[in-house]
C-alpha atoms as a printed R data frame, in Angstrom:
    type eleno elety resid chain resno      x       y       z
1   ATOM     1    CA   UNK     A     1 84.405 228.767 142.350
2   ATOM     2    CA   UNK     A     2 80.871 227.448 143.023
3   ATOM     3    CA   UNK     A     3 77.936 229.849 142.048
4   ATOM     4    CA   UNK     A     4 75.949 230.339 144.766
5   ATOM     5    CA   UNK     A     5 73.626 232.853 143.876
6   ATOM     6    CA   UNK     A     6 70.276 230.628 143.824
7   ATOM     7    CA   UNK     A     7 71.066 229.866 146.993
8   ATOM     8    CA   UNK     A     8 71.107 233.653 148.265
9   ATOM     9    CA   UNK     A     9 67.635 234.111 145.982
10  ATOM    10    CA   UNK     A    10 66.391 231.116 148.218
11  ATOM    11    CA   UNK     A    11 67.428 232.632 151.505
12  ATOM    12    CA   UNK     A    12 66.378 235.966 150.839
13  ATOM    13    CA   UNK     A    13 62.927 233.932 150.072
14  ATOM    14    CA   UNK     A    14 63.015 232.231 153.491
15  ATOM    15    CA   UNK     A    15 64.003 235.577 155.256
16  ATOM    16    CA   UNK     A    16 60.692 237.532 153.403
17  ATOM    17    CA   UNK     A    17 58.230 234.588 154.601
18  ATOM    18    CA   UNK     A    18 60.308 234.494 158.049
19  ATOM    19    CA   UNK     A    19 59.509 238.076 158.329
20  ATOM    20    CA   UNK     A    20 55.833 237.917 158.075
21  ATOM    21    CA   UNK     A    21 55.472 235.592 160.316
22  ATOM    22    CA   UNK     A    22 57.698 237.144 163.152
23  ATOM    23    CA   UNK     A    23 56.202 240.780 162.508
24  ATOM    24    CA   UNK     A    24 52.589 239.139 162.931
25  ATOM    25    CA   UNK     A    25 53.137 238.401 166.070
26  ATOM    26    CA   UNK     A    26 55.733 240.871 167.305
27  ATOM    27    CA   UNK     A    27 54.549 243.343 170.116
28  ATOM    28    CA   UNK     A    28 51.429 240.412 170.282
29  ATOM    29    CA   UNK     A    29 49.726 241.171 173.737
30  ATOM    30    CA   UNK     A    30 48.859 237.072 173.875
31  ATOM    31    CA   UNK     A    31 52.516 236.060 172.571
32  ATOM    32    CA   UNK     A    32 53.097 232.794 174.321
33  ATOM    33    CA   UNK     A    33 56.564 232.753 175.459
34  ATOM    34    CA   UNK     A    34 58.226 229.221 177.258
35  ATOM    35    CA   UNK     A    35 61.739 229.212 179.121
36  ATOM    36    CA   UNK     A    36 64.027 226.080 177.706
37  ATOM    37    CA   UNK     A    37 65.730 224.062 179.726
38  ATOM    38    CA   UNK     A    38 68.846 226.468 179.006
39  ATOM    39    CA   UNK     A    39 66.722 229.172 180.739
40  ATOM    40    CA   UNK     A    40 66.397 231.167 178.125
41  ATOM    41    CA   UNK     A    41 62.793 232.031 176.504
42  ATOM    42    CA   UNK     A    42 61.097 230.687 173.165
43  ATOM    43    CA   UNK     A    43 58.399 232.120 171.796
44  ATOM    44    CA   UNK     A    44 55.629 230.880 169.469
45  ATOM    45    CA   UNK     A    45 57.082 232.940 166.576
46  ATOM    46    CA   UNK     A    46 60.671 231.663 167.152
47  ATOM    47    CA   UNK     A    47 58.945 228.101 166.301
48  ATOM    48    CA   UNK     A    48 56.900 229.271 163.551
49  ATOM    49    CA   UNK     A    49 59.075 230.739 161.540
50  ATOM    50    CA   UNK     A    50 61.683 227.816 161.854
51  ATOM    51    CA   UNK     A    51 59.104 225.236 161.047
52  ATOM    52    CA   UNK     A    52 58.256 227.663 158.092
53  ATOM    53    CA   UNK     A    53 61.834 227.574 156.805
54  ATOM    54    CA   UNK     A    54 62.077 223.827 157.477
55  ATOM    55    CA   UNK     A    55 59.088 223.231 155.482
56  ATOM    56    CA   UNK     A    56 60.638 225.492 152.534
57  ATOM    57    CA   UNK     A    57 63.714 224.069 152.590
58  ATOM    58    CA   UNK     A    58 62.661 220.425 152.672
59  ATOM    59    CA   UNK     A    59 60.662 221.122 149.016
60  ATOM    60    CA   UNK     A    60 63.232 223.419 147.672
61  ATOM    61    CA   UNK     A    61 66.500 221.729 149.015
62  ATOM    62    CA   UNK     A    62 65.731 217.981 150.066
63  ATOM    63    CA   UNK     A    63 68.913 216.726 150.019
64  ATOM    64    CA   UNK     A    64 70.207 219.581 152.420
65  ATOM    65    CA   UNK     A    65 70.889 218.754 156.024
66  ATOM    66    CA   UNK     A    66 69.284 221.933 158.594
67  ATOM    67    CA   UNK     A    67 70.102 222.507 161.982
68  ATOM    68    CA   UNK     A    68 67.909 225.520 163.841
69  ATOM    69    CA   UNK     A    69 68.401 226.483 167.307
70  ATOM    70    CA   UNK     A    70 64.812 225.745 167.838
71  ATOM    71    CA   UNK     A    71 64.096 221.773 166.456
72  ATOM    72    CA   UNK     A    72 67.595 220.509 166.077
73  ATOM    73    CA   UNK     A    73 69.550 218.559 163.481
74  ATOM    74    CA   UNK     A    74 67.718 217.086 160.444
75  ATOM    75    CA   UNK     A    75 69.636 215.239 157.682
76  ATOM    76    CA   UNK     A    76 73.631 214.882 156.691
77  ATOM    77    CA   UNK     A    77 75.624 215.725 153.616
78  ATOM    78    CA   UNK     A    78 78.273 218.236 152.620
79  ATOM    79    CA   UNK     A    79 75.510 221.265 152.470
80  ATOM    80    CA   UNK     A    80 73.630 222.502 156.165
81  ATOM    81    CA   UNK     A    81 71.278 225.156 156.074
82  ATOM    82    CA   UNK     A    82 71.966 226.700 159.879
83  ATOM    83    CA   UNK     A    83 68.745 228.791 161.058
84  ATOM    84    CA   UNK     A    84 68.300 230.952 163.858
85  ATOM    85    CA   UNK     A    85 64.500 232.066 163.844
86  ATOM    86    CA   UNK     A    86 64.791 235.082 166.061
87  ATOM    87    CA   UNK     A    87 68.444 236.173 167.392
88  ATOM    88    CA   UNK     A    88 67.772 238.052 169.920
89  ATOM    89    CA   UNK     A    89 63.909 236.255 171.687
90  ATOM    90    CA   UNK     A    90 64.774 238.389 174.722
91  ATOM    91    CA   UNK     A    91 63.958 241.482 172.951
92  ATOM    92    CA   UNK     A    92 61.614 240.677 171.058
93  ATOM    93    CA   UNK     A    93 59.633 239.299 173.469
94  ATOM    94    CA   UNK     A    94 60.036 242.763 175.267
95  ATOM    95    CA   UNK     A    95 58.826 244.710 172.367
96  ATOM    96    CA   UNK     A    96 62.484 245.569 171.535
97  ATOM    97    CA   UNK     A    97 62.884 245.973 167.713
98  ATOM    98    CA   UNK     A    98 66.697 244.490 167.519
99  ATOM    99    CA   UNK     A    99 65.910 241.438 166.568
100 ATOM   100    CA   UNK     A   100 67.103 239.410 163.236
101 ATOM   101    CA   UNK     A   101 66.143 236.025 161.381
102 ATOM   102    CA   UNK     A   102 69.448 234.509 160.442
103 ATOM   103    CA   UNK     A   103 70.160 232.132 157.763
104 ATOM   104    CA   UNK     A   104 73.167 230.398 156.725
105 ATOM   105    CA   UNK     A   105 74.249 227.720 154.272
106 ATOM   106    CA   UNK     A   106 77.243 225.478 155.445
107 ATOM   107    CA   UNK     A   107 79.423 223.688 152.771
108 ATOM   108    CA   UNK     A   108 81.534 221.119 153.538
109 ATOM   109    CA   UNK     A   109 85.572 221.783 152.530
110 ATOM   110    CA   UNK     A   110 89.033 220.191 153.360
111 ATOM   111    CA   UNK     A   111 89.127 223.022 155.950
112 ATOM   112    CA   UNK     A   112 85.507 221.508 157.360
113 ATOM   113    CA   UNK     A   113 82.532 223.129 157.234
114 ATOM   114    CA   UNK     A   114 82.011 227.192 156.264
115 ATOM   115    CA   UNK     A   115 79.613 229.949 155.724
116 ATOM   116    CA   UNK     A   116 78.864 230.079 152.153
117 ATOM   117    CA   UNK     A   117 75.931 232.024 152.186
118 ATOM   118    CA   UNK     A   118 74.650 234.190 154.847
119 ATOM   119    CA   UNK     A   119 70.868 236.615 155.291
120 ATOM   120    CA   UNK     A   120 70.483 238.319 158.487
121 ATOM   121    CA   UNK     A   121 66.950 239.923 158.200
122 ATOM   122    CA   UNK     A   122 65.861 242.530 161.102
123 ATOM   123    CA   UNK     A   123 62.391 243.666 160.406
124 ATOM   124    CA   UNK     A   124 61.693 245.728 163.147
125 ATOM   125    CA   UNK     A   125 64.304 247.258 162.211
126 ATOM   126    CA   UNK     A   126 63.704 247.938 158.350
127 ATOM   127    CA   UNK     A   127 66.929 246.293 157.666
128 ATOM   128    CA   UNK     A   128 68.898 243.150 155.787
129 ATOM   129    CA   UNK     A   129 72.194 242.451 155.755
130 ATOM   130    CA   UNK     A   130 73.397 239.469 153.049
131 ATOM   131    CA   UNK     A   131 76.796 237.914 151.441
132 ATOM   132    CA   UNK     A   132 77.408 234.926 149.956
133 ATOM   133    CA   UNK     A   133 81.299 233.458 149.094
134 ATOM   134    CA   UNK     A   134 83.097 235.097 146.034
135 ATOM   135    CA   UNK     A   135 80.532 237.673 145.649
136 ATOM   136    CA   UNK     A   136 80.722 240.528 148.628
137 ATOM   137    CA   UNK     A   137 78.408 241.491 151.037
138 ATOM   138    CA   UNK     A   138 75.513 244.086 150.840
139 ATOM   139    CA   UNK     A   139 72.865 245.852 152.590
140 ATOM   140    CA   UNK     A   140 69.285 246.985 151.381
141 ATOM   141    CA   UNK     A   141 65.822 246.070 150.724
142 ATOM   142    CA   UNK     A   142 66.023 243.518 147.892
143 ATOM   143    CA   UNK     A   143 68.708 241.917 145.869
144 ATOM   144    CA   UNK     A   144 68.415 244.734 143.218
145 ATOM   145    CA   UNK     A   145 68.717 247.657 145.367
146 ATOM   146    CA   UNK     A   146 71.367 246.960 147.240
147 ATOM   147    CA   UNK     A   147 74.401 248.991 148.893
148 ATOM   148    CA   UNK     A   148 78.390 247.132 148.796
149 ATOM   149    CA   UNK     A   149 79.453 246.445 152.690
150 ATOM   150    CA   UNK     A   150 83.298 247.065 153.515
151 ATOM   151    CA   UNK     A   151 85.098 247.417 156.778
152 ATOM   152    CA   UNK     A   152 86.183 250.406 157.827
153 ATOM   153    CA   UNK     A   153 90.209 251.416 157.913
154 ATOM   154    CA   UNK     A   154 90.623 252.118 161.263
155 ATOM   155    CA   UNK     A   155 94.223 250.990 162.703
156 ATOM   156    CA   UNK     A   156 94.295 251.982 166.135
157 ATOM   157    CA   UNK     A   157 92.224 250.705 169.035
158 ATOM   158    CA   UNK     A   158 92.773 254.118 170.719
159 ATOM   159    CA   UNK     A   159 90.585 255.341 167.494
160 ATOM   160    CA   UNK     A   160 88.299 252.288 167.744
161 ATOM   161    CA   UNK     A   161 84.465 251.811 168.291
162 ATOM   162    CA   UNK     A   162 84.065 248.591 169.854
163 ATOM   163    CA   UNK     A   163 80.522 246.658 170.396
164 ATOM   164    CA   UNK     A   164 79.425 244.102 173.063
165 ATOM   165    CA   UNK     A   165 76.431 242.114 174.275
166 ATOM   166    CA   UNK     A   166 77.151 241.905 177.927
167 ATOM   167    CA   UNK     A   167 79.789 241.986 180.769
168 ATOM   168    CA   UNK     A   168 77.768 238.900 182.600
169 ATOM   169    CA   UNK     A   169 79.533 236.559 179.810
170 ATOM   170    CA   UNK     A   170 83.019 237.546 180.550
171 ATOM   171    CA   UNK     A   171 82.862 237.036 184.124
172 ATOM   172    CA   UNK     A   172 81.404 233.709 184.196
173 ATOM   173    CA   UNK     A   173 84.327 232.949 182.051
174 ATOM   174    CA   UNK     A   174 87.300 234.328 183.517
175 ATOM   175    CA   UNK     A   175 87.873 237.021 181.017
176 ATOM   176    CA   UNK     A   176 86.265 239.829 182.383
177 ATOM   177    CA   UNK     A   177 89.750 241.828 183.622
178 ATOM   178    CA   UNK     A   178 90.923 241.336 179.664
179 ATOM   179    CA   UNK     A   179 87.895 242.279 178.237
180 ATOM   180    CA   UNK     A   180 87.614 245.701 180.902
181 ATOM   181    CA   UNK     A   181 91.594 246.730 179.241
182 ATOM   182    CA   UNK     A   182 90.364 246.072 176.090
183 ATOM   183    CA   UNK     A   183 87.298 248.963 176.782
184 ATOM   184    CA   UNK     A   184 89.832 250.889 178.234
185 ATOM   185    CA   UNK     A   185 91.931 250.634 175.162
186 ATOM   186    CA   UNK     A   186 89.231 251.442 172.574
187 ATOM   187    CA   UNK     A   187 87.713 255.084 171.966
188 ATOM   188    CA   UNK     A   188 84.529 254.428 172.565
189 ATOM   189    CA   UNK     A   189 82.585 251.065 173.428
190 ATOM   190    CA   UNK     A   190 78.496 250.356 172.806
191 ATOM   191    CA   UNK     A   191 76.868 247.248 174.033
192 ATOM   192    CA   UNK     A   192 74.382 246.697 171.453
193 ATOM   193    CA   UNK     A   193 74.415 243.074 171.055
194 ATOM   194    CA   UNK     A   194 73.155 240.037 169.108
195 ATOM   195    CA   UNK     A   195 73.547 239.992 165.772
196 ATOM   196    CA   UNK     A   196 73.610 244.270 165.245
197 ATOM   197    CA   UNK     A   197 77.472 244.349 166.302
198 ATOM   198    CA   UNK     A   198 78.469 242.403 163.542
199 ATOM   199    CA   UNK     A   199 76.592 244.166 161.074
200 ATOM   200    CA   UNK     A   200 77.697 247.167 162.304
201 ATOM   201    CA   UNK     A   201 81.566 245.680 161.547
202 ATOM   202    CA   UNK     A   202 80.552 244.752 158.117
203 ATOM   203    CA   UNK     A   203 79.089 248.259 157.415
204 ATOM   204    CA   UNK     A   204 82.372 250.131 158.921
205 ATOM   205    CA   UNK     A   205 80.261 251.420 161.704
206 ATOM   206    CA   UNK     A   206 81.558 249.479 164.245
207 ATOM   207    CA   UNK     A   207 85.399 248.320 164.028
208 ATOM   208    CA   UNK     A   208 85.406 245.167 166.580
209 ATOM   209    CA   UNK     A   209 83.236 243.229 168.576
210 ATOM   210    CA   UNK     A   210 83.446 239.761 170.797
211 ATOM   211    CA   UNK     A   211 81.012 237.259 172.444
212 ATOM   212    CA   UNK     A   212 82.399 234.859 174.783
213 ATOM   213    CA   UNK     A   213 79.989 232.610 174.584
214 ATOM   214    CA   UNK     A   214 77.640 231.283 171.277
215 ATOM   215    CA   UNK     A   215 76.059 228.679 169.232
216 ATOM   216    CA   UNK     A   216 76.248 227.875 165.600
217 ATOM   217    CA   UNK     A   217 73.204 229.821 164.674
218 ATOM   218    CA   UNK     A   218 74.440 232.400 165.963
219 ATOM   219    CA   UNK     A   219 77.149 233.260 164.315
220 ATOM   220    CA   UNK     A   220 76.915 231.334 160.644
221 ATOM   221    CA   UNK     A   221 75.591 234.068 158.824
222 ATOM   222    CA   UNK     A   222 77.241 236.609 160.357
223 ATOM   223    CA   UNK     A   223 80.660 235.082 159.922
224 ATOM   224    CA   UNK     A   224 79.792 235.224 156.024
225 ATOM   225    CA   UNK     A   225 78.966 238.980 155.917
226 ATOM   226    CA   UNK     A   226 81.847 240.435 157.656
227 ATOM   227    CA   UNK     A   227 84.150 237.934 155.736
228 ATOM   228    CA   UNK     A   228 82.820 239.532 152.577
229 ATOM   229    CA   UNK     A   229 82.844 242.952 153.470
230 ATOM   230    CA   UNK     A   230 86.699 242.788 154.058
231 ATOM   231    CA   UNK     A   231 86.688 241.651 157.985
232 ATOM   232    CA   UNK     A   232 87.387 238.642 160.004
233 ATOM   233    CA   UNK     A   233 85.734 236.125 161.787
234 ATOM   234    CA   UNK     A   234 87.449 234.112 163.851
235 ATOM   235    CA   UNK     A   235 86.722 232.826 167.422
236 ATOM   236    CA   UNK     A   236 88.513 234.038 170.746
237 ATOM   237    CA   UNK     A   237 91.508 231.096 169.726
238 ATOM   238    CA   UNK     A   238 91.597 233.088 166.578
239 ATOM   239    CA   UNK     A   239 90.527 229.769 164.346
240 ATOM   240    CA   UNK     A   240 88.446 231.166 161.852
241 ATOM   241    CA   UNK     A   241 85.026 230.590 161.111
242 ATOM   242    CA   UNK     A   242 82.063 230.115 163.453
243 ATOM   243    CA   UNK     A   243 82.850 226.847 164.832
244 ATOM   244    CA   UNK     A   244 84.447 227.951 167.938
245 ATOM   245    CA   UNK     A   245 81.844 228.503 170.110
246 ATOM   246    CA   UNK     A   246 82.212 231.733 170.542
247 ATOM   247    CA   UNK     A   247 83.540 234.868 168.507
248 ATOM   248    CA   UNK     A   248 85.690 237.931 167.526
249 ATOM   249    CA   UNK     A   249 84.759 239.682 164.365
250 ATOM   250    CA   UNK     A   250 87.291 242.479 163.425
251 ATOM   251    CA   UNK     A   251 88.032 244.889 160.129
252 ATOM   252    CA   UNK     A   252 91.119 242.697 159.948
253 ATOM   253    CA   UNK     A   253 93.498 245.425 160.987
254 ATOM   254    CA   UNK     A   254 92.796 245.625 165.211
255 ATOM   255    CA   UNK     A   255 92.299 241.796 165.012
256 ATOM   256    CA   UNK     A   256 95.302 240.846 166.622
257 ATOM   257    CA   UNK     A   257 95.065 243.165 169.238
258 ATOM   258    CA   UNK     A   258 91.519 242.471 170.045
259 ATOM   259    CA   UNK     A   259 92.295 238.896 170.674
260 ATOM   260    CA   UNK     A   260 95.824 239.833 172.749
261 ATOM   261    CA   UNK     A   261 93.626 241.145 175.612
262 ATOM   262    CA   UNK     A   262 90.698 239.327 175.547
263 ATOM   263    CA   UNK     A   263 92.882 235.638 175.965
264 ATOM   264    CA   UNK     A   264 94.476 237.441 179.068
């Protein structure tokens, strides 16, 4: 099995100098903020801190390809480096603190591409999640003081905690009437959204969670991190990975079910 753990020293790297520069500016009275053509904001320190881990990456990793929600594709090869700057701009624009640099390194397999590596990096928060393949998934402030990540046990989705980013998704989709059962189903249901959700899944906090609609960045790194905790990640056609635009990330044990109502 390859040894990827330079390439989790390098990301955790990327995610401290990612941090500075999105903490600078967070809460910034003169943040400059755009809306894409997708309608959905940029700000200044979304573009900063990608061009900052572009830069790093093209001294550290040159032969890498990247692709960042913010500037595109850049290169080809059997290793991509998949960056999401800020997940979660509409917050942090807001002055919300859930918001999380993500980083991801893609290897190429027979299988296609996968999440080898994955850093999700929430300042505001005082939090990092990491995990890279073959070598679990942990939580803390540095690579040396670190806490193990598992899934929790939980068998039932009458005895399940089940997170969400919005109902808007699921409507514009079709789904809505599956995912509603599925609430109904669960214990108790949170919509915290973004990247937290599947955190929360990795930690055991959290036992499912769904997005019906996502990019790559979005979900690369966090696909990595529940994997290695003991979870799944597959998307709603139950492919696994983070190629299916969008997602359902489970302990393993309520996957099935999760997926049964939210393809009705």
């Amino acid at each position: 099995m390859p040894d990827y753990h330079d390439d989790l020293r390098l990301a955790h790297v990327l995610a401290d100098a990612a941090d500075s520069t999105t903490m600078e500016r967070f809460k910034a009275l003169d943040l400059k903020v755009e809306t894409k053509p997708d309608m959905t904001p940029v700000s200044e320190a979304d573009k900063a801190a990608e061009e900052l881990i572009r830069g790093s990456l093209q001294r550290t990793r040159p032969r890498d390809a990247v692709l960042g929600e913010e500037f595109g594709s850049e290169g080809s090869g059997p290793r991509r480096w998949v960056v999401d700057p800020v997940d979660g701009t509409k917050n942090y624009v807001r002055g919300v603190p859930v918001w999380a640099t993500l980083i991801a390194l893609m290897e190429r397999g027979e299988g296609g591409d996968r999440p080898v590596v994955g850093v999700v990096s929430a300042p505001a928060l005082g939090r990092r999640w990491w995990a890279a393949e073959g070598l679990g998934a942990y939580t803390g402030r540095s690579l040396s003081s670190a806490t193990r990540l598992a899934v929790s046990r939980v068998s039932r989705l009458s005895d399940a905690s089940f997170a969400y980013s919005s109902l808007s998704g699921w409507e514009e989709r079709g789904k809505l009437n599956g995912f509603l059962d599925l609430t109904r189903a669960c214990w108790r249901t949170r919509g915290y959204g973004d990247f937290w959700p599947y955190m929360m899944v990795a930690e055991g906090s959290v036992d499912i969670c769904a997005e019906p609609e996502l990019s790559l960045w979005d979900m690369a790194a966090n696909a990595v991190i529940v994997q290695e905790a003991g979870g799944r990640f597959t998307g709603l056609d139950g492919v696994p990975g983070p190629n299916s635009g969008d997602a359902a990330a489970s302990n393993g044990l309520l996957h099935g079910a999760m997926l049964d109502y939210l393809r009705s």
